[in-house]
Amino acid sequence: MKELMMNMAIENHAVIGDLRTTALVALNGSIDFMCWPRFDSPSVFASLLEPEAGSFALAPVLAGGTFRQFYVPDTNVLLTRVLSTEGVSEISDFMTLGADYPEQRVIRRVKAVRAPSSSGCIVHPASITHG
């Protein structure tokens, strides 16, 4: 699970959003920055700025895995693939969008593409102090 908590530089992040807010998804499958429910709201996850400021890590556990990110064409769906000699796994990330989904949601799914694999998940939201 240690590899799930590894901090990544800003250039190793992709963006998902719903026109009200966005999230930065790291190459290792962790949401490292997200304000919720709007851009100007407090951050729920902010480990990109400070390691203990919260994150949502989701990743398959594959030894020696190489990570690749890309968007499904013509969508706001981000795919993060983990390629290893042990197998291939994929994380899908997106936020619901439009009148059909008035409730805001972050949708995250991990699946094995080739060969079975286990996955790890750590949800550690930031502490929000209101004065």
N, CA, C and O atoms as a GROMACS GRO file, in nm:
protein
  524
    1MET      N    1   0.081  -0.120   0.000
    1MET     CA    2   0.000   0.000   0.000
    1MET      C    3   0.086   0.126   0.000
    1MET      O    4   0.035   0.235  -0.025
    2LYS      N    5   0.215   0.112   0.028
    2LYS     CA    6   0.303   0.227   0.033
    2LYS      C    7   0.306   0.302  -0.100
    2LYS      O    8   0.310   0.425  -0.101
    3GLU      N    9   0.305   0.228  -0.214
    3GLU     CA   10   0.311   0.294  -0.344
    3GLU      C   11   0.187   0.378  -0.372
    3GLU      O   12   0.192   0.469  -0.454
    4LEU      N   13   0.075   0.349  -0.303
    4LEU     CA   14  -0.046   0.430  -0.320
    4LEU      C   15  -0.030   0.568  -0.260
    4LEU      O   16  -0.094   0.662  -0.306
    5MET      N   17   0.053   0.583  -0.159
    5MET     CA   18   0.067   0.709  -0.089
    5MET      C   19   0.184   0.794  -0.139
    5MET      O   20   0.212   0.899  -0.081
    6MET      N   21   0.253   0.750  -0.244
    6MET     CA   22   0.369   0.821  -0.296
    6MET      C   23   0.325   0.953  -0.361
    6MET      O   24   0.236   0.954  -0.446
    7ASN      N   25   0.387   1.064  -0.321
    7ASN     CA   26   0.354   1.194  -0.380
    7ASN      C   27   0.412   1.206  -0.519
    7ASN      O   28   0.521   1.156  -0.546
    8MET      N   29   0.338   1.271  -0.607
    8MET     CA   30   0.381   1.288  -0.745
    8MET      C   31   0.384   1.437  -0.780
    8MET      O   32   0.308   1.517  -0.724
    9ALA      N   33   0.471   1.473  -0.872
    9ALA     CA   34   0.482   1.611  -0.918
    9ALA      C   35   0.358   1.650  -0.999
    9ALA      O   36   0.288   1.563  -1.050
   10ILE      N   37   0.333   1.778  -1.010
   10ILE     CA   38   0.214   1.830  -1.078
   10ILE      C   39   0.203   1.780  -1.222
   10ILE      O   40   0.092   1.756  -1.271
   11GLU      N   41   0.315   1.764  -1.290
   11GLU     CA   42   0.310   1.720  -1.430
   11GLU      C   43   0.268   1.573  -1.445
   11GLU      O   44   0.243   1.527  -1.556
   12ASN      N   45   0.260   1.501  -1.334
   12ASN     CA   46   0.215   1.362  -1.336
   12ASN      C   47   0.070   1.347  -1.294
   12ASN      O   48   0.031   1.246  -1.235
   13HIS      N   49  -0.011   1.448  -1.324
   13HIS     CA   50  -0.152   1.449  -1.290
   13HIS      C   51  -0.237   1.479  -1.414
   13HIS      O   52  -0.194   1.549  -1.505
   14ALA      N   53  -0.358   1.423  -1.414
   14ALA     CA   54  -0.458   1.454  -1.516
   14ALA      C   55  -0.579   1.514  -1.444
   14ALA      O   56  -0.587   1.507  -1.322
   15VAL      N   57  -0.672   1.572  -1.519
   15VAL     CA   58  -0.786   1.642  -1.462
   15VAL      C   59  -0.916   1.573  -1.499
   15VAL      O   60  -0.936   1.533  -1.614
   16ILE      N   61  -1.005   1.558  -1.399
   16ILE     CA   62  -1.143   1.522  -1.426
   16ILE      C   63  -1.229   1.632  -1.366
   16ILE      O   64  -1.187   1.698  -1.271
   17GLY      N   65  -1.349   1.653  -1.420
   17GLY     CA   66  -1.432   1.760  -1.368
   17GLY      C   67  -1.576   1.749  -1.413
   17GLY      O   68  -1.612   1.666  -1.495
   18ASP      N   69  -1.660   1.838  -1.354
   18ASP     CA   70  -1.803   1.838  -1.385
   18ASP      C   71  -1.858   1.979  -1.409
   18ASP      O   72  -1.978   1.999  -1.396
   19LEU      N   73  -1.774   2.075  -1.443
   19LEU     CA   74  -1.807   2.215  -1.466
   19LEU      C   75  -1.835   2.291  -1.337
   19LEU      O   76  -1.857   2.412  -1.341
   20ARG      N   77  -1.835   2.223  -1.222
   20ARG     CA   78  -1.852   2.289  -1.093
   20ARG      C   79  -1.724   2.278  -1.010
   20ARG      O   80  -1.693   2.366  -0.930
   21THR      N   81  -1.650   2.169  -1.031
   21THR     CA   82  -1.523   2.148  -0.962
   21THR      C   83  -1.438   2.054  -1.046
   21THR      O   84  -1.485   1.997  -1.144
   22THR      N   85  -1.314   2.037  -1.005
   22THR     CA   86  -1.223   1.943  -1.073
   22THR      C   87  -1.144   1.866  -0.968
   22THR      O   88  -1.138   1.903  -0.851
   23ALA      N   89  -1.082   1.759  -1.014
   23ALA     CA   90  -0.992   1.680  -0.930
   23ALA      C   91  -0.867   1.651  -1.011
   23ALA      O   92  -0.874   1.629  -1.132
   24LEU      N   93  -0.753   1.650  -0.943
   24LEU     CA   94  -0.627   1.612  -1.006
   24LEU      C   95  -0.597   1.468  -0.969
   24LEU      O   96  -0.583   1.434  -0.852
   25VAL      N   97  -0.587   1.383  -1.072
   25VAL     CA   98  -0.563   1.240  -1.053
   25VAL      C   99  -0.419   1.210  -1.092
   25VAL      O  100  -0.379   1.232  -1.206
   26ALA      N  101  -0.344   1.160  -0.996
   26ALA     CA  102  -0.202   1.130  -1.018
   26ALA      C  103  -0.185   1.005  -1.104
   26ALA      O  104  -0.276   0.922  -1.114
   27LEU      N  105  -0.071   0.994  -1.164
   27LEU     CA  106  -0.036   0.880  -1.247
   27LEU      C  107  -0.045   0.748  -1.171
   27LEU      O  108  -0.065   0.643  -1.233
   28ASN      N  109  -0.032   0.751  -1.038
   28ASN     CA  110  -0.041   0.629  -0.958
   28ASN      C  111  -0.185   0.598  -0.913
   28ASN      O  112  -0.206   0.506  -0.834
   29GLY      N  113  -0.284   0.676  -0.961
   29GLY     CA  114  -0.423   0.650  -0.930
   29GLY      C  115  -0.477   0.723  -0.810
   29GLY      O  116  -0.589   0.694  -0.767
   30SER      N  117  -0.404   0.815  -0.753
   30SER     CA  118  -0.447   0.889  -0.634
   30SER      C  119  -0.507   1.023  -0.672
   30SER      O  120  -0.450   1.096  -0.754
   31ILE      N  121  -0.623   1.058  -0.614
   31ILE     CA  122  -0.675   1.194  -0.628
   31ILE      C  123  -0.601   1.277  -0.524
   31ILE      O  124  -0.622   1.261  -0.403
   32ASP      N  125  -0.514   1.366  -0.571
   32ASP     CA  126  -0.426   1.442  -0.483
   32ASP      C  127  -0.474   1.584  -0.458
   32ASP      O  128  -0.422   1.651  -0.369
   33PHE      N  129  -0.572   1.631  -0.534
   33PHE     CA  130  -0.628   1.763  -0.508
   33PHE      C  131  -0.771   1.768  -0.559
   33PHE      O  132  -0.798   1.732  -0.673
   34MET      N  133  -0.863   1.813  -0.471
   34MET     CA  134  -1.002   1.832  -0.512
   34MET      C  135  -1.072   1.920  -0.410
   34MET      O  136  -1.070   1.892  -0.290
   35CYS      N  137  -1.134   2.027  -0.458
   35CYS     CA  138  -1.223   2.109  -0.377
   35CYS      C  139  -1.364   2.058  -0.403
   35CYS      O  140  -1.398   2.022  -0.515
   36TRP      N  141  -1.447   2.056  -0.297
   36TRP     CA  142  -1.582   1.999  -0.312
   36TRP      C  143  -1.681   2.082  -0.234
   36TRP      O  144  -1.654   2.116  -0.119
   37PRO      N  145  -1.793   2.114  -0.290
   37PRO     CA  146  -1.851   2.074  -0.418
   37PRO      C  147  -1.824   2.171  -0.532
   37PRO      O  148  -1.862   2.146  -0.646
   38ARG      N  149  -1.757   2.286  -0.501
   38ARG     CA  150  -1.730   2.384  -0.605
   38ARG      C  151  -1.582   2.422  -0.604
   38ARG      O  152  -1.509   2.390  -0.511
   39PHE      N  153  -1.540   2.490  -0.711
   39PHE     CA  154  -1.401   2.533  -0.722
   39PHE      C  155  -1.356   2.616  -0.601
   39PHE      O  156  -1.242   2.605  -0.556
   40ASP      N  157  -1.448   2.699  -0.548
   40ASP     CA  158  -1.412   2.789  -0.439
   40ASP      C  159  -1.442   2.731  -0.301
   40ASP      O  160  -1.437   2.803  -0.201
   41SER      N  161  -1.472   2.602  -0.293
   41SER     CA  162  -1.497   2.534  -0.166
   41SER      C  163  -1.364   2.489  -0.104
   41SER      O  164  -1.261   2.487  -0.172
   42PRO      N  165  -1.366   2.453   0.024
   42PRO     CA  166  -1.244   2.399   0.086
   42PRO      C  167  -1.201   2.270   0.016
   42PRO      O  168  -1.283   2.198  -0.040
   43SER      N  169  -1.072   2.243   0.021
   43SER     CA  170  -1.022   2.120  -0.041
   43SER      C  171  -1.054   2.000   0.048
   43SER      O  172  -1.039   2.004   0.170
   44VAL      N  173  -1.097   1.892  -0.017
   44VAL     CA  174  -1.122   1.765   0.050
   44VAL      C  175  -0.995   1.682   0.046
   44VAL      O  176  -0.960   1.613   0.143
   45PHE      N  177  -0.927   1.688  -0.068
   45PHE     CA  178  -0.798   1.621  -0.086
   45PHE      C  179  -0.698   1.725  -0.134
   45PHE      O  180  -0.725   1.798  -0.229
   46ALA      N  181  -0.582   1.733  -0.068
   46ALA     CA  182  -0.482   1.834  -0.105
   46ALA      C  183  -0.340   1.784  -0.081
   46ALA      O  184  -0.252   1.865  -0.051
   47SER      N  185  -0.316   1.655  -0.095
   47SER     CA  186  -0.182   1.602  -0.069
   47SER      C  187  -0.080   1.650  -0.173
   47SER      O  188   0.040   1.639  -0.151
   48LEU      N  189  -0.127   1.703  -0.284
   48LEU     CA  190  -0.036   1.763  -0.382
   48LEU      C  191   0.038   1.881  -0.320
   48LEU      O  192   0.154   1.906  -0.352
   49LEU      N  193  -0.029   1.953  -0.230
   49LEU     CA  194   0.030   2.070  -0.164
   49LEU      C  195   0.102   2.034  -0.034
   49LEU      O  196   0.205   2.092  -0.001
   50GLU      N  197   0.046   1.938   0.038
   50GLU     CA  198   0.100   1.899   0.168
   50GLU      C  199   0.068   1.750   0.188
   50GLU      O  200  -0.049   1.713   0.184
   51PRO      N  201   0.167   1.665   0.210
   51PRO     CA  202   0.146   1.520   0.214
   51PRO      C  203   0.034   1.473   0.308
   51PRO      O  204  -0.033   1.375   0.277
   52GLU      N  205   0.012   1.540   0.419
   52GLU     CA  206  -0.089   1.497   0.515
   52GLU      C  207  -0.224   1.565   0.493
   52GLU      O  208  -0.312   1.554   0.579
   53ALA      N  209  -0.243   1.634   0.382
   53ALA     CA  210  -0.365   1.712   0.359
   53ALA      C  211  -0.474   1.634   0.288
   53ALA      O  212  -0.567   1.694   0.235
   54GLY      N  213  -0.465   1.503   0.285
   54GLY     CA  214  -0.572   1.420   0.233
   54GLY      C  215  -0.555   1.377   0.090
   54GLY      O  216  -0.505   1.451   0.005
   55SER      N  217  -0.598   1.251   0.063
   55SER     CA  218  -0.595   1.196  -0.073
   55SER      C  219  -0.691   1.078  -0.081
   55SER      O  220  -0.739   1.028   0.021
   56PHE      N  221  -0.717   1.036  -0.202
   56PHE     CA  222  -0.804   0.921  -0.228
   56PHE      C  223  -0.728   0.831  -0.324
   56PHE      O  224  -0.735   0.848  -0.445
   57ALA      N  225  -0.654   0.735  -0.268
   57ALA     CA  226  -0.569   0.647  -0.348
   57ALA      C  227  -0.645   0.520  -0.384
   57ALA      O  228  -0.706   0.456  -0.298
   58LEU      N  229  -0.640   0.485  -0.510
   58LEU     CA  230  -0.703   0.363  -0.560
   58LEU      C  231  -0.610   0.308  -0.667
   58LEU      O  232  -0.582   0.376  -0.766
   59ALA      N  233  -0.562   0.186  -0.648
   59ALA     CA  234  -0.469   0.132  -0.746
   59ALA      C  235  -0.459  -0.019  -0.736
   59ALA      O  236  -0.467  -0.076  -0.627
   60PRO      N  237  -0.442  -0.084  -0.851
   60PRO     CA  238  -0.412  -0.227  -0.850
   60PRO      C  239  -0.272  -0.249  -0.796
   60PRO      O  240  -0.184  -0.164  -0.810
   61VAL      N  241  -0.252  -0.365  -0.736
   61VAL     CA  242  -0.121  -0.399  -0.682
   61VAL      C  243  -0.055  -0.496  -0.779
   61VAL      O  244  -0.085  -0.616  -0.780
   62LEU      N  245   0.036  -0.444  -0.861
   62LEU     CA  246   0.110  -0.524  -0.959
   62LEU      C  247   0.258  -0.489  -0.946
   62LEU      O  248   0.295  -0.373  -0.960
   63ALA      N  249   0.340  -0.587  -0.920
   63ALA     CA  250   0.484  -0.563  -0.902
   63ALA      C  251   0.547  -0.507  -1.029
   63ALA      O  252   0.524  -0.558  -1.139
   64GLY      N  253   0.626  -0.403  -1.012
   64GLY     CA  254   0.699  -0.344  -1.124
   64GLY      C  255   0.610  -0.280  -1.229
   64GLY      O  256   0.649  -0.271  -1.345
   65GLY      N  257   0.491  -0.237  -1.190
   65GLY     CA  258   0.396  -0.180  -1.285
   65GLY      C  259   0.439  -0.046  -1.341
   65GLY      O  260   0.500   0.035  -1.272
   66THR      N  261   0.406  -0.024  -1.467
   66THR     CA  262   0.426   0.104  -1.534
   66THR      C  263   0.289   0.167  -1.552
   66THR      O  264   0.195   0.100  -1.596
   67PHE      N  265   0.276   0.295  -1.519
   67PHE     CA  266   0.147   0.363  -1.526
   67PHE      C  267   0.138   0.450  -1.651
   67PHE      O  268   0.235   0.516  -1.689
   68ARG      N  269   0.021   0.450  -1.714
   68ARG     CA  270  -0.008   0.534  -1.831
   68ARG      C  271  -0.147   0.593  -1.814
   68ARG      O  272  -0.237   0.524  -1.766
   69GLN      N  273  -0.165   0.719  -1.851
   69GLN     CA  274  -0.297   0.782  -1.843
   69GLN      C  275  -0.338   0.834  -1.980
   69GLN      O  276  -0.256   0.881  -2.058
   70PHE      N  277  -0.469   0.824  -2.008
   70PHE     CA  278  -0.526   0.882  -2.130
   70PHE      C  279  -0.676   0.897  -2.110
   70PHE      O  280  -0.735   0.833  -2.023
   71TYR      N  281  -0.736   0.982  -2.192
   71TYR     CA  282  -0.881   1.004  -2.188
   71TYR      C  283  -0.948   0.920  -2.296
   71TYR      O  284  -0.896   0.906  -2.406
   72VAL      N  285  -1.066   0.865  -2.262
   72VAL     CA  286  -1.148   0.799  -2.364
   72VAL      C  287  -1.188   0.910  -2.461
   72VAL      O  288  -1.238   1.013  -2.417
   73PRO      N  289  -1.168   0.891  -2.593
   73PRO     CA  290  -1.198   0.998  -2.690
   73PRO      C  291  -1.339   1.054  -2.675
   73PRO      O  292  -1.436   0.981  -2.657
   74ASP      N  293  -1.348   1.187  -2.684
   74ASP     CA  294  -1.474   1.262  -2.679
   74ASP      C  295  -1.550   1.246  -2.548
   74ASP      O  296  -1.673   1.255  -2.547
   75THR      N  297  -1.480   1.221  -2.436
   75THR     CA  298  -1.543   1.208  -2.306
   75THR      C  299  -1.459   1.279  -2.200
   75THR      O  300  -1.349   1.327  -2.228
   76ASN      N  301  -1.512   1.284  -2.078
   76ASN     CA  302  -1.433   1.331  -1.964
   76ASN      C  303  -1.391   1.214  -1.877
   76ASN      O  304  -1.369   1.230  -1.757
   77VAL      N  305  -1.379   1.094  -1.936
   77VAL     CA  306  -1.339   0.973  -1.864
   77VAL      C  307  -1.188   0.954  -1.876
   77VAL      O  308  -1.134   0.943  -1.986
   78LEU      N  309  -1.123   0.952  -1.761
   78LEU     CA  310  -0.978   0.931  -1.754
   78LEU      C  311  -0.951   0.784  -1.726
   78LEU      O  312  -1.008   0.727  -1.633
   79LEU      N  313  -0.864   0.724  -1.804
   79LEU     CA  314  -0.820   0.587  -1.779
   79LEU      C  315  -0.674   0.589  -1.736
   79LEU      O  316  -0.590   0.652  -1.801
   80THR      N  317  -0.645   0.520  -1.628
   80THR     CA  318  -0.508   0.502  -1.582
   80THR      C  319  -0.480   0.353  -1.590
   80THR      O  320  -0.543   0.273  -1.522
   81ARG      N  321  -0.385   0.316  -1.674
   81ARG     CA  322  -0.352   0.175  -1.693
   81ARG      C  323  -0.223   0.143  -1.619
   81ARG      O  324  -0.129   0.222  -1.617
   82VAL      N  325  -0.222   0.025  -1.558
   82VAL     CA  326  -0.103  -0.028  -1.493
   82VAL      C  327  -0.062  -0.150  -1.571
   82VAL      O  328  -0.136  -0.248  -1.578
   83LEU      N  329   0.058  -0.145  -1.630
   83LEU     CA  330   0.110  -0.253  -1.712
   83LEU      C  331   0.224  -0.321  -1.638
   83LEU      O  332   0.318  -0.256  -1.593
   84SER      N  333   0.216  -0.453  -1.627
   84SER     CA  334   0.317  -0.529  -1.555
   84SER      C  335   0.331  -0.666  -1.622
   84SER      O  336   0.242  -0.709  -1.696
   85THR      N  337   0.440  -0.733  -1.595
   85THR     CA  338   0.454  -0.871  -1.645
   85THR      C  339   0.352  -0.962  -1.578
   85THR      O  340   0.320  -1.069  -1.631
   86GLU      N  341   0.300  -0.922  -1.461
   86GLU     CA  342   0.198  -0.998  -1.389
   86GLU      C  343   0.058  -0.981  -1.447
   86GLU      O  344  -0.028  -1.066  -1.426
   87GLY      N  345   0.034  -0.872  -1.519
   87GLY     CA  346  -0.098  -0.845  -1.574
   87GLY      C  347  -0.117  -0.699  -1.608
   87GLY      O  348  -0.024  -0.618  -1.598
   88VAL      N  349  -0.239  -0.665  -1.648
   88VAL     CA  350  -0.276  -0.528  -1.682
   88VAL      C  351  -0.404  -0.495  -1.606
   88VAL      O  352  -0.499  -0.573  -1.607
   89SER      N  353  -0.406  -0.380  -1.540
   89SER     CA  354  -0.525  -0.332  -1.472
   89SER      C  355  -0.553  -0.190  -1.514
   89SER      O  356  -0.466  -0.122  -1.570
   90GLU      N  357  -0.675  -0.145  -1.487
   90GLU     CA  358  -0.718  -0.014  -1.534
   90GLU      C  359  -0.807   0.053  -1.430
   90GLU      O  360  -0.895  -0.011  -1.372
   91ILE      N  361  -0.784   0.182  -1.408
   91ILE     CA  362  -0.868   0.264  -1.322
   91ILE      C  363  -0.943   0.361  -1.412
   91ILE      O  364  -0.882   0.428  -1.495
   92SER      N  365  -1.074   0.369  -1.397
   92SER     CA  366  -1.157   0.466  -1.470
   92SER      C  367  -1.201   0.572  -1.370
   92SER      O  368  -1.248   0.540  -1.262
   93ASP      N  369  -1.185   0.699  -1.407
   93ASP     CA  370  -1.225   0.811  -1.322
   93ASP      C  371  -1.305   0.912  -1.403
   93ASP      O  372  -1.266   0.948  -1.514
   94PHE      N  373  -1.416   0.958  -1.348
   94PHE     CA  374  -1.490   1.069  -1.407
   94PHE      C  375  -1.586   1.127  -1.304
   94PHE      O  376  -1.610   1.067  -1.199
   95MET      N  377  -1.640   1.245  -1.335
   95MET     CA  378  -1.745   1.306  -1.254
   95MET      C  379  -1.871   1.312  -1.338
   95MET      O  380  -1.866   1.338  -1.458
   96THR      N  381  -1.986   1.287  -1.273
   96THR     CA  382  -2.113   1.294  -1.346
   96THR      C  383  -2.135   1.437  -1.393
   96THR      O  384  -2.089   1.532  -1.331
   97LEU      N  385  -2.205   1.450  -1.504
   97LEU     CA  386  -2.217   1.580  -1.570
   97LEU      C  387  -2.355   1.593  -1.632
   97LEU      O  388  -2.406   1.498  -1.691
   98GLY      N  389  -2.415   1.710  -1.619
   98GLY     CA  390  -2.538   1.739  -1.691
   98GLY      C  391  -2.664   1.728  -1.608
   98GLY      O  392  -2.661   1.690  -1.491
   99ALA      N  393  -2.775   1.763  -1.672
   99ALA     CA  394  -2.905   1.766  -1.606
   99ALA      C  395  -2.951   1.629  -1.559
   99ALA      O  396  -3.029   1.619  -1.465
  100ASP      N  397  -2.904   1.523  -1.623
  100ASP     CA  398  -2.943   1.388  -1.582
  100ASP      C  399  -2.885   1.350  -1.446
  100ASP      O  400  -2.933   1.255  -1.384
  101TYR      N  401  -2.782   1.421  -1.401
  101TYR     CA  402  -2.716   1.390  -1.274
  101TYR      C  403  -2.702   1.516  -1.189
  101TYR      O  404  -2.593   1.572  -1.180
  102PRO      N  405  -2.812   1.562  -1.126
  102PRO     CA  406  -2.802   1.683  -1.044
  102PRO      C  407  -2.713   1.664  -0.922
  102PRO      O  408  -2.656   1.761  -0.871
  103GLU      N  409  -2.700   1.539  -0.873
  103GLU     CA  410  -2.610   1.512  -0.762
  103GLU      C  411  -2.468   1.501  -0.816
  103GLU      O  412  -2.444   1.435  -0.917
  104GLN      N  413  -2.375   1.564  -0.749
  104GLN     CA  414  -2.236   1.554  -0.790
  104GLN      C  415  -2.178   1.423  -0.740
  104GLN      O  416  -2.200   1.383  -0.626
  105ARG      N  417  -2.103   1.358  -0.827
  105ARG     CA  418  -2.040   1.232  -0.791
  105ARG      C  419  -1.904   1.219  -0.858
  105ARG      O  420  -1.885   1.261  -0.972
  106VAL      N  421  -1.811   1.160  -0.785
  106VAL     CA  422  -1.685   1.117  -0.843
  106VAL      C  423  -1.699   0.966  -0.858
  106VAL      O  424  -1.722   0.895  -0.760
  107ILE      N  425  -1.686   0.916  -0.980
  107ILE     CA  426  -1.697   0.774  -1.007
  107ILE      C  427  -1.557   0.719  -1.031
  107ILE      O  428  -1.483   0.769  -1.116
  108ARG      N  429  -1.521   0.616  -0.954
  108ARG     CA  430  -1.390   0.552  -0.966
  108ARG      C  431  -1.412   0.402  -0.974
  108ARG      O  432  -1.486   0.345  -0.894
  109ARG      N  433  -1.347   0.338  -1.071
  109ARG     CA  434  -1.359   0.192  -1.086
  109ARG      C  435  -1.223   0.136  -1.122
  109ARG      O  436  -1.151   0.193  -1.205
  110VAL      N  437  -1.187   0.026  -1.060
  110VAL     CA  438  -1.063  -0.043  -1.096
  110VAL      C  439  -1.101  -0.183  -1.141
  110VAL      O  440  -1.185  -0.249  -1.081
  111LYS      N  441  -1.037  -0.228  -1.250
  111LYS     CA  442  -1.066  -0.363  -1.300
  111LYS      C  443  -0.940  -0.426  -1.356
  111LYS      O  444  -0.848  -0.358  -1.400
  112ALA      N  445  -0.939  -0.557  -1.353
  112ALA     CA  446  -0.829  -0.634  -1.414
  112ALA      C  447  -0.860  -0.650  -1.562
  112ALA      O  448  -0.969  -0.696  -1.598
  113VAL      N  449  -0.766  -0.613  -1.648
  113VAL     CA  450  -0.783  -0.625  -1.792
  113VAL      C  451  -0.722  -0.758  -1.839
  113VAL      O  452  -0.781  -0.829  -1.921
  114ARG      N  453  -0.604  -0.790  -1.787
  114ARG     CA  454  -0.537  -0.917  -1.820
  114ARG      C  455  -0.479  -0.974  -1.692
  114ARG      O  456  -0.396  -0.909  -1.627
  115ALA      N  457  -0.519  -1.092  -1.656
  115ALA     CA  458  -0.476  -1.166  -1.536
  115ALA      C  459  -0.538  -1.103  -1.410
  115ALA      O  460  -0.547  -0.981  -1.399
  116PRO      N  461  -0.580  -1.186  -1.318
  116PRO     CA  462  -0.638  -1.135  -1.193
  116PRO      C  463  -0.537  -1.053  -1.113
  116PRO      O  464  -0.417  -1.081  -1.116
  117SER      N  465  -0.586  -0.953  -1.044
  117SER     CA  466  -0.498  -0.874  -0.957
  117SER      C  467  -0.580  -0.821  -0.840
  117SER      O  468  -0.702  -0.809  -0.848
  118SER      N  469  -0.512  -0.790  -0.731
  118SER     CA  470  -0.579  -0.728  -0.617
  118SER      C  471  -0.559  -0.576  -0.627
  118SER      O  472  -0.473  -0.529  -0.700
  119SER      N  473  -0.640  -0.503  -0.552
  119SER     CA  474  -0.633  -0.356  -0.555
  119SER      C  475  -0.629  -0.304  -0.412
  119SER      O  476  -0.673  -0.371  -0.319
  120GLY      N  477  -0.577  -0.184  -0.398
  120GLY     CA  478  -0.574  -0.117  -0.269
  120GLY      C  479  -0.649   0.014  -0.276
  120GLY      O  480  -0.653   0.079  -0.381
  121CYS      N  481  -0.709   0.054  -0.165
  121CYS     CA  482  -0.784   0.179  -0.159
  121CYS      C  483  -0.760   0.244  -0.024
  121CYS      O  484  -0.776   0.181   0.081
  122ILE      N  485  -0.720   0.371  -0.026
  122ILE     CA  486  -0.702   0.448   0.096
  122ILE      C  487  -0.773   0.582   0.075
  122ILE      O  488  -0.739   0.658  -0.015
  123VAL      N  489  -0.872   0.610   0.159
  123VAL     CA  490  -0.944   0.737   0.152
  123VAL      C  491  -0.910   0.813   0.280
  123VAL      O  492  -0.942   0.769   0.391
  124HIS      N  493  -0.844   0.927   0.262
  124HIS     CA  494  -0.798   1.007   0.375
  124HIS      C  495  -0.830   1.153   0.346
  124HIS      O  496  -0.745   1.226   0.296
  125PRO      N  497  -0.956   1.196   0.377
  125PRO     CA  498  -0.991   1.336   0.349
  125PRO      C  499  -0.916   1.433   0.439
  125PRO      O  500  -0.872   1.397   0.548
  126ALA      N  501  -0.903   1.556   0.391
  126ALA     CA  502  -0.837   1.661   0.468
  126ALA      C  503  -0.924   1.699   0.587
  126ALA      O  504  -1.046   1.689   0.582
  127SER      N  505  -0.860   1.741   0.694
  127SER     CA  506  -0.934   1.794   0.809
  127SER      C  507  -0.970   1.937   0.778
  127SER      O  508  -0.884   2.017   0.742
  128ILE      N  509  -1.097   1.969   0.791
  128ILE     CA  510  -1.144   2.106   0.764
  128ILE      C  511  -1.182   2.169   0.897
  128ILE      O  512  -1.268   2.120   0.970
  129THR      N  513  -1.116   2.279   0.927
  129THR     CA  514  -1.144   2.350   1.050
  129THR      C  515  -1.219   2.479   1.017
  129THR      O  516  -1.169   2.562   0.941
  130HIS      N  517  -1.336   2.495   1.073
  130HIS     CA  518  -1.415   2.617   1.052
  130HIS      C  519  -1.404   2.705   1.175
  130HIS      O  520  -1.424   2.659   1.287
  131GLY      N  521  -1.370   2.832   1.153
  131GLY     CA  522  -1.351   2.924   1.265
  131GLY      C  523  -1.469   3.008   1.297
  131GLY      O  524  -1.465   3.089   1.389
   0.00000   0.00000   0.00000
